[in-house]
């Protein structure tokens, strides 16, 4: 592994647990510092258009009915526009995750960050002293069994116990093949320090 | 083992010299604080370093004019096993890592980041000298481009001490005078002042002002934030109060309010009378016991008549009272709102009285019924054992008991209806008062200063750090940039909320319903106990 190279993806396409395509990028900055980025699909234009059309059609229908029955009420139309705009802004700023990053720095810590479609980034850094291990866990979700990568944190009072679990890649939800790749890389670094 | 060096960004472009910093035991890290430039006398430098309490790291920083390449000569380390973490010294110096609870002395068990932050913030004495001073030791650090300062801040600092002393003296005089006048009639005034919201709010604000105007500097970060938050909330309060006064007195709204008050009170009384007449007839198609109905109805009607006469007696003075009460809003919007809540409580006192009468009657009835029901089944409440035991009654006891039971049972719907109606009225009044109290509480406890800091200087409140990889070239050690991750807004509000005498519901919904069913008197809002002197 050489410093600073993007790791070729061996042309393997990864999917998430629902079958949508995602992509994994591994970057190795040094012998003990690696960065993994999982990107989900972007906001599709067709969904945006469907949503906008649905809201505006409903607004126009209500407008015509109230015009026929009572009086012309433009408040319905303006509120529909406002609802659409505000709804879309909230969605891209708070809900839609563009990519999630895991940065592992040996003997310093692990940084988990989610980047939203509007560019907002929310980051969390966990120091190496608090990390017990990085493992792949199984979970039963409705009618199927899914796998997720998580960080186990040490319990300060009990040296061999686990105080809490931090799940990774929650929005992208990659499948096992992707997780195994990330897991192996992380374990190499964790074993060194 | 990987060696971590925390390097300040301001020293990247410094001239060559000696790196001065701290070594963190147990973490294999070093925090570089400043660079001492050539030429220097090693003896003097050693003395200075020892005086300041750092460890002089014996490395040579061979930076020349902005290249930023550092060659370290520590023996036995390969270039690949070193991480350079660049940090911005000014931000790390001024920021506070949350949660702020752990104690200041840095032991081996505190986390690495906390140690780094603590080291930088405790090295203030190192940052007094810079390279433009005439001393034998010339340093470069975050203040080396010139000490930061602002005239306004310095002037305010100078002015704050006499102002604090003056405010403290005024407060002492006020509290003395209040306590002297209280010695005269202790019991009634004390009880009334603990029930009135405005007196509670006033005592609470006085306490706050005492905290803010104490001339000693705040030592810890929590104390400083608390003082600042209280001061800002007080300012906001007074500003809103002055705005309210301006609005009220501009077009003689006080007069309009006073003129509207009397007809409103009359209207309320009239509605109550109509309600009672309705209850005395056949309310909702139910057939009441005529005699009891008439007695209760007439009793309450007479009360209303008395109340209206008192209000009419007071009517000439209302405008003047309202005028002076409106002026008191200059003490703060919270005071005006608590006065309003008190006025509502006083004006609806008759509803409170009716509720108490109705509740007591109903409660008595329910207890009588339960006890006689036990007699019906041949049981008795054992006070000693706190349980229900069987008991054999005499014939005449049983006879009278059954008779009383029947009477109470058939009179129950009438009393229950009166109780229900007046409880609902009382609940409405309590809800209105509750909303006012919640607003007052919100203004009291909202941490405005902390939120302002979070918006304008987000690095001062740090939840953690975030790293980003700077440059990567094969063969050079790894360079990372450490930024400060600011606290989330919800955590800011939660951590820095001023503790108030918040009114919160005393009972859960289930307990409340149970009390209502049994007819016990309910006081749904409860103040947290404070020191009411």
PDB file of N, CA, C and O in Angstrom, chain A residues 3-5 27-33 35 103 105-108 111 121-125 127 129-130 192-193, chain B residues 1-2 4 6 27 80-83 85 111-114 465-469 472-476 478 480 485:
ATOM      1  N   UNK A   3       1.512   5.443  -0.008  1.00  0.00           N
ATOM      2  CA  UNK A   3       0.824   6.574   0.612  1.00  0.00           C
ATOM      3  C   UNK A   3       0.036   7.351  -0.412  1.00  0.00           C
ATOM      4  O   UNK A   3       0.495   7.605  -1.507  1.00  0.00           O
ATOM      5  N   UNK A   4      -1.105   7.791  -0.016  1.00  0.00           N
ATOM      6  CA  UNK A   4      -1.810   8.795  -0.798  1.00  0.00           C
ATOM      7  C   UNK A   4      -2.493   8.283  -2.047  1.00  0.00           C
ATOM      8  O   UNK A   4      -2.994   9.065  -2.813  1.00  0.00           O
ATOM      9  N   UNK A   5      -2.530   7.000  -2.258  1.00  0.00           N
ATOM     10  CA  UNK A   5      -3.192   6.552  -3.492  1.00  0.00           C
ATOM     11  C   UNK A   5      -4.623   6.195  -3.217  1.00  0.00           C
ATOM     12  O   UNK A   5      -4.939   5.672  -2.184  1.00  0.00           O
ATOM     13  N   UNK A  27      -8.917   5.200   0.946  1.00  0.00           N
ATOM     14  CA  UNK A  27      -7.743   6.017   0.713  1.00  0.00           C
ATOM     15  C   UNK A  27      -6.756   5.730   1.835  1.00  0.00           C
ATOM     16  O   UNK A  27      -7.117   5.785   3.007  1.00  0.00           O
ATOM     17  N   UNK A  28      -5.516   5.450   1.465  1.00  0.00           N
ATOM     18  CA  UNK A  28      -4.555   5.142   2.507  1.00  0.00           C
ATOM     19  C   UNK A  28      -3.567   6.287   2.578  1.00  0.00           C
ATOM     20  O   UNK A  28      -2.748   6.476   1.685  1.00  0.00           O
ATOM     21  N   UNK A  29      -3.628   7.087   3.640  1.00  0.00           N
ATOM     22  CA  UNK A  29      -2.766   8.265   3.717  1.00  0.00           C
ATOM     23  C   UNK A  29      -1.387   7.920   4.207  1.00  0.00           C
ATOM     24  O   UNK A  29      -0.426   8.610   3.903  1.00  0.00           O
ATOM     25  N   UNK A  30      -1.302   6.898   5.033  1.00  0.00           N
ATOM     26  CA  UNK A  30       0.022   6.500   5.520  1.00  0.00           C
ATOM     27  C   UNK A  30      -0.121   5.082   6.026  1.00  0.00           C
ATOM     28  O   UNK A  30      -1.164   4.454   5.840  1.00  0.00           O
ATOM     29  N   UNK A  31       0.940   4.587   6.666  1.00  0.00           N
ATOM     30  CA  UNK A  31       0.881   3.204   7.103  1.00  0.00           C
ATOM     31  C   UNK A  31      -0.175   2.957   8.158  1.00  0.00           C
ATOM     32  O   UNK A  31      -0.672   1.854   8.298  1.00  0.00           O
ATOM     33  N   UNK A  32      -0.516   3.980   8.917  1.00  0.00           N
ATOM     34  CA  UNK A  32      -1.465   3.769   9.995  1.00  0.00           C
ATOM     35  C   UNK A  32      -2.620   4.758   9.919  1.00  0.00           C
ATOM     36  O   UNK A  32      -3.262   5.046  10.927  1.00  0.00           O
ATOM     37  N   UNK A  33      -2.891   5.324   8.746  1.00  0.00           N
ATOM     38  CA  UNK A  33      -4.007   6.252   8.632  1.00  0.00           C
ATOM     39  C   UNK A  33      -4.750   5.944   7.360  1.00  0.00           C
ATOM     40  O   UNK A  33      -4.198   6.046   6.267  1.00  0.00           O
ATOM     41  N   UNK A  35      -8.718   6.126   5.224  1.00  0.00           N
ATOM     42  CA  UNK A  35     -10.016   6.791   5.151  1.00  0.00           C
ATOM     43  C   UNK A  35     -10.931   6.002   4.233  1.00  0.00           C
ATOM     44  O   UNK A  35     -10.532   5.638   3.130  1.00  0.00           O
ATOM     45  N   UNK A 103     -12.502   7.710   9.214  1.00  0.00           N
ATOM     46  CA  UNK A 103     -11.066   7.991   9.152  1.00  0.00           C
ATOM     47  C   UNK A 103     -10.420   7.341  10.360  1.00  0.00           C
ATOM     48  O   UNK A 103     -10.729   7.702  11.495  1.00  0.00           O
ATOM     49  N   UNK A 105      -7.057   6.717  12.431  1.00  0.00           N
ATOM     50  CA  UNK A 105      -5.680   7.160  12.622  1.00  0.00           C
ATOM     51  C   UNK A 105      -5.112   6.344  13.765  1.00  0.00           C
ATOM     52  O   UNK A 105      -5.597   6.435  14.903  1.00  0.00           O
ATOM     53  N   UNK A 106      -4.102   5.564  13.477  1.00  0.00           N
ATOM     54  CA  UNK A 106      -3.544   4.685  14.498  1.00  0.00           C
ATOM     55  C   UNK A 106      -3.003   5.468  15.669  1.00  0.00           C
ATOM     56  O   UNK A 106      -2.331   6.473  15.500  1.00  0.00           O
ATOM     57  N   UNK A 107      -3.332   5.012  16.871  1.00  0.00           N
ATOM     58  CA  UNK A 107      -2.923   5.551  18.162  1.00  0.00           C
ATOM     59  C   UNK A 107      -3.483   6.942  18.430  1.00  0.00           C
ATOM     60  O   UNK A 107      -3.165   7.535  19.458  1.00  0.00           O
ATOM     61  N   UNK A 108      -4.316   7.498  17.554  1.00  0.00           N
ATOM     62  CA  UNK A 108      -4.960   8.783  17.855  1.00  0.00           C
ATOM     63  C   UNK A 108      -6.450   8.571  18.072  1.00  0.00           C
ATOM     64  O   UNK A 108      -6.991   8.959  19.105  1.00  0.00           O
ATOM     65  N   UNK A 111     -12.464   8.772  13.439  1.00  0.00           N
ATOM     66  CA  UNK A 111     -13.388   9.880  13.190  1.00  0.00           C
ATOM     67  C   UNK A 111     -14.492   9.421  12.252  1.00  0.00           C
ATOM     68  O   UNK A 111     -14.219   8.870  11.196  1.00  0.00           O
ATOM     69  N   UNK A 121     -21.823  19.055   7.338  1.00  0.00           N
ATOM     70  CA  UNK A 121     -21.093  17.865   7.798  1.00  0.00           C
ATOM     71  C   UNK A 121     -21.235  17.739   9.292  1.00  0.00           C
ATOM     72  O   UNK A 121     -21.046  18.724  10.009  1.00  0.00           O
ATOM     73  N   UNK A 122     -21.539  16.537   9.732  1.00  0.00           N
ATOM     74  CA  UNK A 122     -21.578  16.339  11.172  1.00  0.00           C
ATOM     75  C   UNK A 122     -20.531  15.294  11.523  1.00  0.00           C
ATOM     76  O   UNK A 122     -20.506  14.206  10.965  1.00  0.00           O
ATOM     77  N   UNK A 123     -19.638  15.660  12.425  1.00  0.00           N
ATOM     78  CA  UNK A 123     -18.457  14.841  12.697  1.00  0.00           C
ATOM     79  C   UNK A 123     -18.428  14.415  14.145  1.00  0.00           C
ATOM     80  O   UNK A 123     -18.861  15.152  15.027  1.00  0.00           O
ATOM     81  N   UNK A 124     -17.865  13.247  14.373  1.00  0.00           N
ATOM     82  CA  UNK A 124     -17.680  12.774  15.732  1.00  0.00           C
ATOM     83  C   UNK A 124     -16.321  12.095  15.810  1.00  0.00           C
ATOM     84  O   UNK A 124     -15.995  11.288  14.936  1.00  0.00           O
ATOM     85  N   UNK A 125     -15.528  12.413  16.837  1.00  0.00           N
ATOM     86  CA  UNK A 125     -14.199  11.820  16.959  1.00  0.00           C
ATOM     87  C   UNK A 125     -14.147  11.014  18.241  1.00  0.00           C
ATOM     88  O   UNK A 125     -14.528  11.508  19.292  1.00  0.00           O
ATOM     89  N   UNK A 127     -11.611   8.847  20.720  1.00  0.00           N
ATOM     90  CA  UNK A 127     -10.193   8.638  20.978  1.00  0.00           C
ATOM     91  C   UNK A 127      -9.860   7.162  21.097  1.00  0.00           C
ATOM     92  O   UNK A 127     -10.695   6.352  21.475  1.00  0.00           O
ATOM     93  N   UNK A 129      -8.140   5.622  23.232  1.00  0.00           N
ATOM     94  CA  UNK A 129      -8.230   5.056  24.579  1.00  0.00           C
ATOM     95  C   UNK A 129      -9.604   4.489  24.859  1.00  0.00           C
ATOM     96  O   UNK A 129      -9.752   3.586  25.672  1.00  0.00           O
ATOM     97  N   UNK A 130     -10.625   5.071  24.226  1.00  0.00           N
ATOM     98  CA  UNK A 130     -11.977   4.633  24.547  1.00  0.00           C
ATOM     99  C   UNK A 130     -12.422   3.464  23.685  1.00  0.00           C
ATOM    100  O   UNK A 130     -13.463   2.872  23.940  1.00  0.00           O
ATOM    101  N   UNK A 192      -1.752  -2.811  14.892  1.00  0.00           N
ATOM    102  CA  UNK A 192      -0.390  -2.268  14.958  1.00  0.00           C
ATOM    103  C   UNK A 192      -0.146  -1.465  16.216  1.00  0.00           C
ATOM    104  O   UNK A 192       0.966  -1.360  16.691  1.00  0.00           O
ATOM    105  N   UNK A 193      -1.198  -0.807  16.746  1.00  0.00           N
ATOM    106  CA  UNK A 193      -0.945   0.080  17.890  1.00  0.00           C
ATOM    107  C   UNK A 193      -1.620  -0.421  19.158  1.00  0.00           C
ATOM    108  O   UNK A 193      -2.408  -1.313  19.151  1.00  0.00           O
TER     109      UNK A 193
ATOM    110  N   UNK B   1       5.790   2.398  18.588  1.00  0.00           N
ATOM    111  CA  UNK B   1       4.762   3.317  19.075  1.00  0.00           C
ATOM    112  C   UNK B   1       4.808   4.605  18.261  1.00  0.00           C
ATOM    113  O   UNK B   1       5.877   5.113  17.957  1.00  0.00           O
ATOM    114  N   UNK B   2       3.656   5.077  17.913  1.00  0.00           N
ATOM    115  CA  UNK B   2       3.604   6.265  17.063  1.00  0.00           C
ATOM    116  C   UNK B   2       3.743   7.517  17.928  1.00  0.00           C
ATOM    117  O   UNK B   2       3.099   7.639  18.962  1.00  0.00           O
ATOM    118  N   UNK B   4       3.178  11.480  18.506  1.00  0.00           N
ATOM    119  CA  UNK B   4       2.292  12.536  18.014  1.00  0.00           C
ATOM    120  C   UNK B   4       2.829  13.886  18.466  1.00  0.00           C
ATOM    121  O   UNK B   4       3.136  14.061  19.634  1.00  0.00           O
ATOM    122  N   UNK B   6       1.870  17.899  18.518  1.00  0.00           N
ATOM    123  CA  UNK B   6       0.856  18.917  18.268  1.00  0.00           C
ATOM    124  C   UNK B   6       1.579  20.236  18.006  1.00  0.00           C
ATOM    125  O   UNK B   6       2.231  20.770  18.899  1.00  0.00           O
ATOM    126  N   UNK B  27       1.097   9.198  26.864  1.00  0.00           N
ATOM    127  CA  UNK B  27       0.355   9.279  25.612  1.00  0.00           C
ATOM    128  C   UNK B  27       1.303   9.319  24.429  1.00  0.00           C
ATOM    129  O   UNK B  27       0.864   9.322  23.298  1.00  0.00           O
ATOM    130  N   UNK B  80       8.477   7.577   9.365  1.00  0.00           N
ATOM    131  CA  UNK B  80       7.122   7.135   9.105  1.00  0.00           C
ATOM    132  C   UNK B  80       6.276   7.054  10.360  1.00  0.00           C
ATOM    133  O   UNK B  80       5.071   6.969  10.300  1.00  0.00           O
ATOM    134  N   UNK B  81       6.909   7.081  11.528  1.00  0.00           N
ATOM    135  CA  UNK B  81       6.138   6.806  12.730  1.00  0.00           C
ATOM    136  C   UNK B  81       5.848   8.080  13.514  1.00  0.00           C
ATOM    137  O   UNK B  81       5.739   8.060  14.725  1.00  0.00           O
ATOM    138  N   UNK B  82       5.817   9.187  12.837  1.00  0.00           N
ATOM    139  CA  UNK B  82       5.520  10.442  13.523  1.00  0.00           C
ATOM    140  C   UNK B  82       4.285  11.044  12.874  1.00  0.00           C
ATOM    141  O   UNK B  82       4.142  11.014  11.658  1.00  0.00           O
ATOM    142  N   UNK B  83       3.381  11.557  13.705  1.00  0.00           N
ATOM    143  CA  UNK B  83       2.225  12.282  13.172  1.00  0.00           C
ATOM    144  C   UNK B  83       2.356  13.736  13.623  1.00  0.00           C
ATOM    145  O   UNK B  83       2.570  14.001  14.802  1.00  0.00           O
ATOM    146  N   UNK B  85       0.259  16.973  14.151  1.00  0.00           N
ATOM    147  CA  UNK B  85      -1.115  17.470  14.223  1.00  0.00           C
ATOM    148  C   UNK B  85      -1.043  18.985  14.349  1.00  0.00           C
ATOM    149  O   UNK B  85      -0.571  19.510  15.357  1.00  0.00           O
ATOM    150  N   UNK B 111      -8.157  12.093  29.324  1.00  0.00           N
ATOM    151  CA  UNK B 111      -7.988  11.752  27.917  1.00  0.00           C
ATOM    152  C   UNK B 111      -6.947  12.672  27.278  1.00  0.00           C
ATOM    153  O   UNK B 111      -6.658  13.759  27.778  1.00  0.00           O
ATOM    154  N   UNK B 112      -6.438  12.217  26.165  1.00  0.00           N
ATOM    155  CA  UNK B 112      -5.331  12.928  25.525  1.00  0.00           C
ATOM    156  C   UNK B 112      -5.722  14.330  25.091  1.00  0.00           C
ATOM    157  O   UNK B 112      -4.993  15.292  25.288  1.00  0.00           O
ATOM    158  N   UNK B 113      -6.911  14.421  24.504  1.00  0.00           N
ATOM    159  CA  UNK B 113      -7.358  15.728  24.012  1.00  0.00           C
ATOM    160  C   UNK B 113      -7.508  16.714  25.145  1.00  0.00           C
ATOM    161  O   UNK B 113      -7.136  17.882  25.034  1.00  0.00           O
ATOM    162  N   UNK B 114      -8.065  16.232  26.249  1.00  0.00           N
ATOM    163  CA  UNK B 114      -8.244  17.106  27.378  1.00  0.00           C
ATOM    164  C   UNK B 114      -6.899  17.597  27.888  1.00  0.00           C
ATOM    165  O   UNK B 114      -6.744  18.758  28.277  1.00  0.00           O
ATOM    166  N   UNK B 465     -13.071  17.414  18.676  1.00  0.00           N
ATOM    167  CA  UNK B 465     -12.230  17.928  17.600  1.00  0.00           C
ATOM    168  C   UNK B 465     -12.546  17.167  16.328  1.00  0.00           C
ATOM    169  O   UNK B 465     -13.175  16.112  16.358  1.00  0.00           O
ATOM    170  N   UNK B 466     -12.113  17.711  15.202  1.00  0.00           N
ATOM    171  CA  UNK B 466     -12.186  16.939  13.966  1.00  0.00           C
ATOM    172  C   UNK B 466     -10.862  17.079  13.216  1.00  0.00           C
ATOM    173  O   UNK B 466     -10.227  18.136  13.244  1.00  0.00           O
ATOM    174  N   UNK B 467     -10.498  16.013  12.583  1.00  0.00           N
ATOM    175  CA  UNK B 467      -9.210  15.951  11.899  1.00  0.00           C
ATOM    176  C   UNK B 467      -9.435  15.929  10.403  1.00  0.00           C
ATOM    177  O   UNK B 467     -10.386  15.342   9.902  1.00  0.00           O
ATOM    178  N   UNK B 468      -8.499  16.560   9.689  1.00  0.00           N
ATOM    179  CA  UNK B 468      -8.516  16.397   8.234  1.00  0.00           C
ATOM    180  C   UNK B 468      -7.073  16.236   7.803  1.00  0.00           C
ATOM    181  O   UNK B 468      -6.157  16.847   8.355  1.00  0.00           O
ATOM    182  N   UNK B 469      -6.877  15.412   6.801  1.00  0.00           N
ATOM    183  CA  UNK B 469      -5.524  15.094   6.361  1.00  0.00           C
ATOM    184  C   UNK B 469      -5.022  16.223   5.477  1.00  0.00           C
ATOM    185  O   UNK B 469      -5.694  16.641   4.548  1.00  0.00           O
ATOM    186  N   UNK B 472      -0.021  14.632   1.779  1.00  0.00           N
ATOM    187  CA  UNK B 472       0.532  13.298   1.886  1.00  0.00           C
ATOM    188  C   UNK B 472       1.541  13.110   0.783  1.00  0.00           C
ATOM    189  O   UNK B 472       1.180  13.163  -0.379  1.00  0.00           O
ATOM    190  N   UNK B 473       2.767  12.968   1.158  1.00  0.00           N
ATOM    191  CA  UNK B 473       3.789  12.617   0.178  1.00  0.00           C
ATOM    192  C   UNK B 473       4.512  11.402   0.704  1.00  0.00           C
ATOM    193  O   UNK B 473       4.754  11.295   1.897  1.00  0.00           O
ATOM    194  N   UNK B 474       4.846  10.506  -0.151  1.00  0.00           N
ATOM    195  CA  UNK B 474       5.527   9.298   0.342  1.00  0.00           C
ATOM    196  C   UNK B 474       6.862   9.666   0.965  1.00  0.00           C
ATOM    197  O   UNK B 474       7.621  10.458   0.411  1.00  0.00           O
ATOM    198  N   UNK B 475       7.106   9.111   2.139  1.00  0.00           N
ATOM    199  CA  UNK B 475       8.380   9.372   2.791  1.00  0.00           C
ATOM    200  C   UNK B 475       8.289  10.426   3.871  1.00  0.00           C
ATOM    201  O   UNK B 475       9.093  10.429   4.802  1.00  0.00           O
ATOM    202  N   UNK B 476       7.350  11.373   3.774  1.00  0.00           N
ATOM    203  CA  UNK B 476       7.215  12.364   4.845  1.00  0.00           C
ATOM    204  C   UNK B 476       6.200  11.854   5.859  1.00  0.00           C
ATOM    205  O   UNK B 476       5.334  11.055   5.518  1.00  0.00           O
ATOM    206  N   UNK B 478       2.988  11.989   8.444  1.00  0.00           N
ATOM    207  CA  UNK B 478       1.605  12.381   8.181  1.00  0.00           C
ATOM    208  C   UNK B 478       1.322  13.737   8.828  1.00  0.00           C
ATOM    209  O   UNK B 478       1.686  13.989   9.961  1.00  0.00           O
ATOM    210  N   UNK B 480      -1.768  16.261   9.910  1.00  0.00           N
ATOM    211  CA  UNK B 480      -3.213  16.365  10.101  1.00  0.00           C
ATOM    212  C   UNK B 480      -3.545  17.762  10.591  1.00  0.00           C
ATOM    213  O   UNK B 480      -2.737  18.413  11.246  1.00  0.00           O
ATOM    214  N   UNK B 485     -14.646  21.036  16.975  1.00  0.00           N
ATOM    215  CA  UNK B 485     -16.010  20.654  16.648  1.00  0.00           C
ATOM    216  C   UNK B 485     -16.928  21.338  17.665  1.00  0.00           C
ATOM    217  O   UNK B 485     -16.903  20.976  18.836  1.00  0.00           O
TER     218      UNK B 485
END
